[in-house]
Amino acid sequence: MAPPTPLAIATQAVNRLVKEESYYHKEQASQEKRIAKLEEDIENKNSDLDSNAEYILKQEKTALDETKAVFAPLKRRIADAVDKLEEQIAISESDGTGSEEELKKAREALESGQKVGEEEKEGDKEEI
């Protein structure tokens, strides 16, 4: 089997990072639900509560903060990977080394990577 081309490698990198970013969003949503439920249980003094619920809540909030901290560096890595993929697409198109199927996959990955970047910019505007 032939080794993967630089275009295929760049495509796979963007796809992997976009997938990783979506997993972190799911994890963040899950953590936020757990924190909300725990806060509600503490507020209502639910009888099912563990004796160290306050500590667990603090740990959950710390985990959420750590998850949120992952997004900025991950967005930069996605942007770098998108830039590299754009370069590889241009090189493959100019010298004709990439197959049509490979170029199609690369363009799809480029589009998904750019969407992630656009969503981040919109999120930044909302926070201001």
Short mmCIF file of N, CA and C in Angstrom, two decimals:
data_model
loop_
_atom_site.label_atom_id
_atom_site.label_comp_id
_atom_site.label_asym_id
_atom_site.label_seq_id
_atom_site.Cartn_x
_atom_site.Cartn_y
_atom_site.Cartn_z
N MET A 1 0.84 -1.17 0.00
CA MET A 1 0.00 0.00 0.00
C MET A 1 0.89 1.25 0.00
N ALA A 2 0.52 2.20 -0.81
CA ALA A 2 1.31 3.43 -0.93
C ALA A 2 1.13 4.29 0.32
N PRO A 3 2.17 5.00 0.69
CA PRO A 3 2.04 5.88 1.86
C PRO A 3 1.05 7.01 1.55
N PRO A 4 0.39 7.53 2.59
CA PRO A 4 -0.58 8.59 2.34
C PRO A 4 0.12 9.87 1.84
N THR A 5 -0.57 10.57 0.99
CA THR A 5 -0.02 11.81 0.44
C THR A 5 -0.11 12.92 1.48
N PRO A 6 0.66 13.98 1.31
CA PRO A 6 0.55 15.11 2.24
C PRO A 6 -0.88 15.67 2.28
N LEU A 7 -1.58 15.62 1.15
CA LEU A 7 -2.97 16.08 1.11
C LEU A 7 -3.86 15.20 1.99
N ALA A 8 -3.68 13.89 1.92
CA ALA A 8 -4.47 12.97 2.73
C ALA A 8 -4.17 13.16 4.22
N ILE A 9 -2.91 13.37 4.53
CA ILE A 9 -2.51 13.57 5.93
C ILE A 9 -3.15 14.85 6.47
N ALA A 10 -3.08 15.93 5.70
CA ALA A 10 -3.67 17.21 6.13
C ALA A 10 -5.18 17.09 6.27
N THR A 11 -5.81 16.35 5.37
CA THR A 11 -7.26 16.13 5.43
C THR A 11 -7.63 15.37 6.69
N GLN A 12 -6.90 14.31 6.98
CA GLN A 12 -7.18 13.51 8.17
C GLN A 12 -6.96 14.32 9.45
N ALA A 13 -5.96 15.19 9.45
CA ALA A 13 -5.68 16.02 10.63
C ALA A 13 -6.85 16.95 10.91
N VAL A 14 -7.37 17.60 9.88
CA VAL A 14 -8.51 18.51 10.07
C VAL A 14 -9.73 17.72 10.55
N ASN A 15 -10.00 16.59 9.92
CA ASN A 15 -11.16 15.77 10.33
C ASN A 15 -11.04 15.34 11.79
N ARG A 16 -9.86 14.92 12.19
CA ARG A 16 -9.65 14.46 13.57
C ARG A 16 -9.85 15.60 14.56
N LEU A 17 -9.31 16.77 14.26
CA LEU A 17 -9.44 17.91 15.17
C LEU A 17 -10.89 18.40 15.27
N VAL A 18 -11.61 18.40 14.16
CA VAL A 18 -13.02 18.81 14.18
C VAL A 18 -13.83 17.82 15.02
N LYS A 19 -13.53 16.54 14.86
CA LYS A 19 -14.22 15.51 15.65
C LYS A 19 -13.90 15.67 17.13
N GLU A 20 -12.64 15.92 17.43
CA GLU A 20 -12.22 16.12 18.82
C GLU A 20 -12.95 17.31 19.44
N GLU A 21 -13.08 18.38 18.67
CA GLU A 21 -13.78 19.57 19.15
C GLU A 21 -15.24 19.27 19.46
N SER A 22 -15.89 18.48 18.61
CA SER A 22 -17.29 18.15 18.86
C SER A 22 -17.43 17.28 20.11
N TYR A 23 -16.46 16.40 20.35
CA TYR A 23 -16.49 15.58 21.57
C TYR A 23 -16.36 16.45 22.82
N TYR A 24 -15.50 17.46 22.75
CA TYR A 24 -15.35 18.36 23.90
C TYR A 24 -16.63 19.15 24.16
N HIS A 25 -17.33 19.53 23.09
CA HIS A 25 -18.61 20.23 23.29
C HIS A 25 -19.63 19.31 23.97
N LYS A 26 -19.66 18.05 23.55
CA LYS A 26 -20.57 17.09 24.19
C LYS A 26 -20.20 16.90 25.66
N GLU A 27 -18.91 16.79 25.93
CA GLU A 27 -18.45 16.62 27.31
C GLU A 27 -18.83 17.84 28.15
N GLN A 28 -18.68 19.03 27.59
CA GLN A 28 -19.03 20.25 28.31
C GLN A 28 -20.53 20.27 28.64
N ALA A 29 -21.36 19.91 27.68
CA ALA A 29 -22.80 19.89 27.92
C ALA A 29 -23.16 18.88 29.01
N SER A 30 -22.51 17.72 28.97
CA SER A 30 -22.75 16.69 29.99
C SER A 30 -22.34 17.19 31.37
N GLN A 31 -21.19 17.83 31.46
CA GLN A 31 -20.72 18.34 32.75
C GLN A 31 -21.66 19.43 33.28
N GLU A 32 -22.13 20.30 32.39
CA GLU A 32 -23.03 21.36 32.82
C GLU A 32 -24.34 20.78 33.36
N LYS A 33 -24.84 19.71 32.73
CA LYS A 33 -26.06 19.05 33.23
C LYS A 33 -25.83 18.46 34.62
N ARG A 34 -24.68 17.78 34.79
CA ARG A 34 -24.38 17.18 36.10
C ARG A 34 -24.27 18.25 37.18
N ILE A 35 -23.63 19.37 36.85
CA ILE A 35 -23.48 20.46 37.83
C ILE A 35 -24.84 21.04 38.18
N ALA A 36 -25.68 21.28 37.18
CA ALA A 36 -27.01 21.84 37.44
C ALA A 36 -27.83 20.91 38.32
N LYS A 37 -27.77 19.61 38.04
CA LYS A 37 -28.52 18.65 38.85
C LYS A 37 -28.00 18.62 40.28
N LEU A 38 -26.70 18.62 40.43
CA LEU A 38 -26.08 18.59 41.75
C LEU A 38 -26.42 19.85 42.54
N GLU A 39 -26.36 20.99 41.87
CA GLU A 39 -26.72 22.25 42.55
C GLU A 39 -28.18 22.24 42.99
N GLU A 40 -29.03 21.71 42.12
CA GLU A 40 -30.46 21.62 42.44
C GLU A 40 -30.68 20.69 43.63
N ASP A 41 -30.00 19.55 43.62
CA ASP A 41 -30.14 18.59 44.73
C ASP A 41 -29.64 19.19 46.04
N ILE A 42 -28.54 19.93 45.99
CA ILE A 42 -28.01 20.57 47.20
C ILE A 42 -28.98 21.62 47.71
N GLU A 43 -29.51 22.41 46.78
CA GLU A 43 -30.45 23.47 47.16
C GLU A 43 -31.72 22.89 47.79
N ASN A 44 -32.20 21.78 47.25
CA ASN A 44 -33.42 21.15 47.76
C ASN A 44 -33.14 20.17 48.89
N LYS A 45 -31.88 20.04 49.27
CA LYS A 45 -31.47 19.11 50.32
C LYS A 45 -32.02 17.70 50.08
N ASN A 46 -31.80 17.22 48.88
CA ASN A 46 -32.25 15.90 48.47
C ASN A 46 -31.67 14.83 49.40
N SER A 47 -32.50 13.90 49.80
CA SER A 47 -32.08 12.86 50.75
C SER A 47 -31.10 11.86 50.12
N ASP A 48 -31.04 11.80 48.81
CA ASP A 48 -30.13 10.88 48.13
C ASP A 48 -28.71 11.41 48.04
N LEU A 49 -28.48 12.63 48.53
CA LEU A 49 -27.18 13.26 48.40
C LEU A 49 -26.11 12.56 49.21
N ASP A 50 -24.94 12.54 48.64
CA ASP A 50 -23.76 12.05 49.32
C ASP A 50 -23.36 13.09 50.37
N SER A 51 -22.72 12.66 51.43
CA SER A 51 -22.35 13.59 52.49
C SER A 51 -21.32 14.63 52.03
N ASN A 52 -20.58 14.34 50.97
CA ASN A 52 -19.58 15.29 50.47
C ASN A 52 -20.02 15.90 49.13
N ALA A 53 -21.29 16.20 49.00
CA ALA A 53 -21.83 16.74 47.75
C ALA A 53 -21.19 18.07 47.37
N GLU A 54 -20.90 18.89 48.36
CA GLU A 54 -20.26 20.18 48.08
C GLU A 54 -18.89 19.98 47.44
N TYR A 55 -18.15 19.01 47.94
CA TYR A 55 -16.84 18.70 47.39
C TYR A 55 -16.98 18.18 45.95
N ILE A 56 -17.94 17.30 45.74
CA ILE A 56 -18.18 16.75 44.40
C ILE A 56 -18.54 17.87 43.44
N LEU A 57 -19.38 18.81 43.90
CA LEU A 57 -19.76 19.95 43.07
C LEU A 57 -18.52 20.76 42.68
N LYS A 58 -17.66 20.99 43.66
CA LYS A 58 -16.43 21.75 43.39
C LYS A 58 -15.57 21.01 42.36
N GLN A 59 -15.45 19.71 42.48
CA GLN A 59 -14.67 18.91 41.54
C GLN A 59 -15.27 18.96 40.14
N GLU A 60 -16.59 18.87 40.06
CA GLU A 60 -17.27 18.94 38.76
C GLU A 60 -17.04 20.29 38.10
N LYS A 61 -17.08 21.36 38.89
CA LYS A 61 -16.85 22.70 38.34
C LYS A 61 -15.41 22.84 37.86
N THR A 62 -14.48 22.25 38.59
CA THR A 62 -13.08 22.27 38.17
C THR A 62 -12.92 21.52 36.85
N ALA A 63 -13.56 20.38 36.73
CA ALA A 63 -13.49 19.60 35.49
C ALA A 63 -14.09 20.39 34.32
N LEU A 64 -15.18 21.09 34.58
CA LEU A 64 -15.81 21.91 33.54
C LEU A 64 -14.86 23.02 33.10
N ASP A 65 -14.21 23.68 34.06
CA ASP A 65 -13.25 24.73 33.73
C ASP A 65 -12.10 24.18 32.89
N GLU A 66 -11.64 22.99 33.22
CA GLU A 66 -10.56 22.37 32.45
C GLU A 66 -11.01 22.05 31.03
N THR A 67 -12.25 21.60 30.89
CA THR A 67 -12.78 21.32 29.56
C THR A 67 -12.87 22.61 28.74
N LYS A 68 -13.36 23.68 29.36
CA LYS A 68 -13.47 24.96 28.66
C LYS A 68 -12.10 25.48 28.24
N ALA A 69 -11.08 25.21 29.05
CA ALA A 69 -9.73 25.69 28.76
C ALA A 69 -9.13 25.01 27.53
N VAL A 70 -9.67 23.87 27.15
CA VAL A 70 -9.16 23.13 26.00
C VAL A 70 -9.52 23.82 24.69
N PHE A 71 -10.61 24.57 24.66
CA PHE A 71 -11.13 25.10 23.40
C PHE A 71 -10.20 26.09 22.70
N ALA A 72 -9.60 27.02 23.40
CA ALA A 72 -8.75 28.03 22.75
C ALA A 72 -7.57 27.39 22.01
N PRO A 73 -6.77 26.54 22.69
CA PRO A 73 -5.66 25.91 21.95
C PRO A 73 -6.14 24.98 20.83
N LEU A 74 -7.28 24.33 21.06
CA LEU A 74 -7.81 23.43 20.04
C LEU A 74 -8.24 24.22 18.81
N LYS A 75 -8.85 25.38 19.01
CA LYS A 75 -9.26 26.23 17.88
C LYS A 75 -8.03 26.67 17.09
N ARG A 76 -6.95 27.01 17.80
CA ARG A 76 -5.72 27.40 17.10
C ARG A 76 -5.17 26.24 16.29
N ARG A 77 -5.20 25.04 16.86
CA ARG A 77 -4.70 23.86 16.14
C ARG A 77 -5.56 23.59 14.91
N ILE A 78 -6.88 23.78 15.04
CA ILE A 78 -7.77 23.59 13.89
C ILE A 78 -7.45 24.63 12.82
N ALA A 79 -7.28 25.89 13.22
CA ALA A 79 -6.98 26.95 12.25
C ALA A 79 -5.66 26.65 11.53
N ASP A 80 -4.65 26.19 12.27
CA ASP A 80 -3.37 25.85 11.65
C ASP A 80 -3.53 24.69 10.67
N ALA A 81 -4.30 23.69 11.07
CA ALA A 81 -4.53 22.53 10.20
C ALA A 81 -5.31 22.93 8.95
N VAL A 82 -6.26 23.85 9.10
CA VAL A 82 -7.03 24.33 7.95
C VAL A 82 -6.10 25.08 6.99
N ASP A 83 -5.22 25.91 7.53
CA ASP A 83 -4.27 26.63 6.69
C ASP A 83 -3.38 25.66 5.92
N LYS A 84 -2.89 24.65 6.61
CA LYS A 84 -2.03 23.66 5.97
C LYS A 84 -2.80 22.89 4.89
N LEU A 85 -4.06 22.57 5.18
CA LEU A 85 -4.87 21.85 4.20
C LEU A 85 -5.12 22.72 2.97
N GLU A 86 -5.37 24.01 3.17
CA GLU A 86 -5.55 24.91 2.03
C GLU A 86 -4.30 24.91 1.15
N GLU A 87 -3.13 24.95 1.79
CA GLU A 87 -1.88 24.91 1.04
C GLU A 87 -1.75 23.60 0.26
N GLN A 88 -2.06 22.49 0.91
CA GLN A 88 -1.94 21.19 0.25
C GLN A 88 -2.92 21.05 -0.91
N ILE A 89 -4.12 21.60 -0.76
CA ILE A 89 -5.09 21.57 -1.86
C ILE A 89 -4.54 22.37 -3.04
N ALA A 90 -4.02 23.56 -2.75
CA ALA A 90 -3.46 24.40 -3.82
C ALA A 90 -2.29 23.70 -4.52
N ILE A 91 -1.42 23.07 -3.74
CA ILE A 91 -0.27 22.36 -4.33
C ILE A 91 -0.76 21.20 -5.19
N SER A 92 -1.71 20.43 -4.66
CA SER A 92 -2.20 19.26 -5.40
C SER A 92 -2.92 19.67 -6.68
N GLU A 93 -3.65 20.77 -6.63
CA GLU A 93 -4.34 21.24 -7.83
C GLU A 93 -3.35 21.78 -8.86
N SER A 94 -2.32 22.47 -8.39
CA SER A 94 -1.37 23.08 -9.34
C SER A 94 -0.48 22.04 -10.02
N ASP A 95 -0.05 21.02 -9.27
CA ASP A 95 0.82 20.04 -9.91
C ASP A 95 0.10 18.74 -10.29
N GLY A 96 -1.21 18.69 -10.02
CA GLY A 96 -2.02 17.54 -10.46
C GLY A 96 -1.72 16.25 -9.74
N THR A 97 -1.20 16.31 -8.52
CA THR A 97 -0.83 15.08 -7.82
C THR A 97 -2.01 14.45 -7.07
N GLY A 98 -3.01 15.21 -6.74
CA GLY A 98 -4.14 14.68 -5.97
C GLY A 98 -5.22 14.13 -6.86
N SER A 99 -5.78 12.98 -6.47
CA SER A 99 -6.89 12.42 -7.23
C SER A 99 -8.14 13.25 -6.95
N GLU A 100 -9.14 13.12 -7.81
CA GLU A 100 -10.39 13.86 -7.63
C GLU A 100 -11.05 13.50 -6.30
N GLU A 101 -11.03 12.22 -5.98
CA GLU A 101 -11.65 11.76 -4.73
C GLU A 101 -10.92 12.36 -3.51
N GLU A 102 -9.60 12.36 -3.58
CA GLU A 102 -8.81 12.92 -2.49
C GLU A 102 -9.06 14.42 -2.35
N LEU A 103 -9.15 15.12 -3.46
CA LEU A 103 -9.42 16.56 -3.44
C LEU A 103 -10.82 16.85 -2.91
N LYS A 104 -11.77 15.99 -3.27
CA LYS A 104 -13.15 16.18 -2.79
C LYS A 104 -13.19 16.03 -1.27
N LYS A 105 -12.54 14.99 -0.76
CA LYS A 105 -12.49 14.78 0.70
C LYS A 105 -11.79 15.94 1.39
N ALA A 106 -10.74 16.44 0.76
CA ALA A 106 -9.99 17.56 1.34
C ALA A 106 -10.85 18.81 1.40
N ARG A 107 -11.62 19.06 0.35
CA ARG A 107 -12.49 20.25 0.35
C ARG A 107 -13.59 20.13 1.40
N GLU A 108 -14.12 18.92 1.57
CA GLU A 108 -15.15 18.70 2.60
C GLU A 108 -14.56 18.94 4.00
N ALA A 109 -13.37 18.42 4.23
CA ALA A 109 -12.70 18.62 5.52
C ALA A 109 -12.40 20.10 5.73
N LEU A 110 -11.98 20.78 4.66
CA LEU A 110 -11.69 22.20 4.74
C LEU A 110 -12.95 22.98 5.13
N GLU A 111 -14.05 22.63 4.52
CA GLU A 111 -15.32 23.29 4.82
C GLU A 111 -15.72 23.07 6.28
N SER A 112 -15.61 21.84 6.77
CA SER A 112 -15.98 21.58 8.17
C SER A 112 -15.04 22.28 9.13
N GLY A 113 -13.76 22.35 8.80
CA GLY A 113 -12.81 23.07 9.64
C GLY A 113 -13.08 24.56 9.67
N GLN A 114 -13.46 25.10 8.53
CA GLN A 114 -13.78 26.53 8.47
C GLN A 114 -15.06 26.85 9.23
N LYS A 115 -16.03 25.93 9.20
CA LYS A 115 -17.27 26.14 9.98
C LYS A 115 -16.96 26.24 11.47
N VAL A 116 -16.08 25.38 11.95
CA VAL A 116 -15.70 25.42 13.36
C VAL A 116 -15.08 26.77 13.69
N GLY A 117 -14.24 27.28 12.80
CA GLY A 117 -13.62 28.58 13.00
C GLY A 117 -14.64 29.70 13.01
N GLU A 118 -15.63 29.62 12.12
CA GLU A 118 -16.69 30.64 12.06
C GLU A 118 -17.55 30.61 13.32
N GLU A 119 -17.87 29.40 13.80
CA GLU A 119 -18.68 29.28 15.01
C GLU A 119 -17.96 29.91 16.19
N GLU A 120 -16.65 29.75 16.25
CA GLU A 120 -15.85 30.32 17.33
C GLU A 120 -15.91 31.84 17.27
N LYS A 121 -15.79 32.40 16.09
CA LYS A 121 -15.84 33.86 15.95
C LYS A 121 -17.20 34.39 16.38
N GLU A 122 -18.28 33.69 16.01
CA GLU A 122 -19.63 34.10 16.42
C GLU A 122 -19.78 33.99 17.93
N GLY A 123 -19.21 32.96 18.53
CA GLY A 123 -19.27 32.77 19.98
C GLY A 123 -18.52 33.88 20.70
N ASP A 124 -17.41 34.33 20.14
CA ASP A 124 -16.64 35.42 20.73
C ASP A 124 -17.45 36.71 20.73
N LYS A 125 -18.20 36.97 19.66
CA LYS A 125 -19.00 38.17 19.56
C LYS A 125 -20.12 38.16 20.60
N GLU A 126 -20.72 36.99 20.83
CA GLU A 126 -21.81 36.87 21.80
C GLU A 126 -21.32 37.11 23.23
N GLU A 127 -20.07 36.73 23.52
CA GLU A 127 -19.54 36.88 24.88
C GLU A 127 -19.21 38.33 25.20
N ILE A 128 -18.98 39.14 24.19
CA ILE A 128 -18.60 40.54 24.41
C ILE A 128 -19.77 41.39 24.84
#
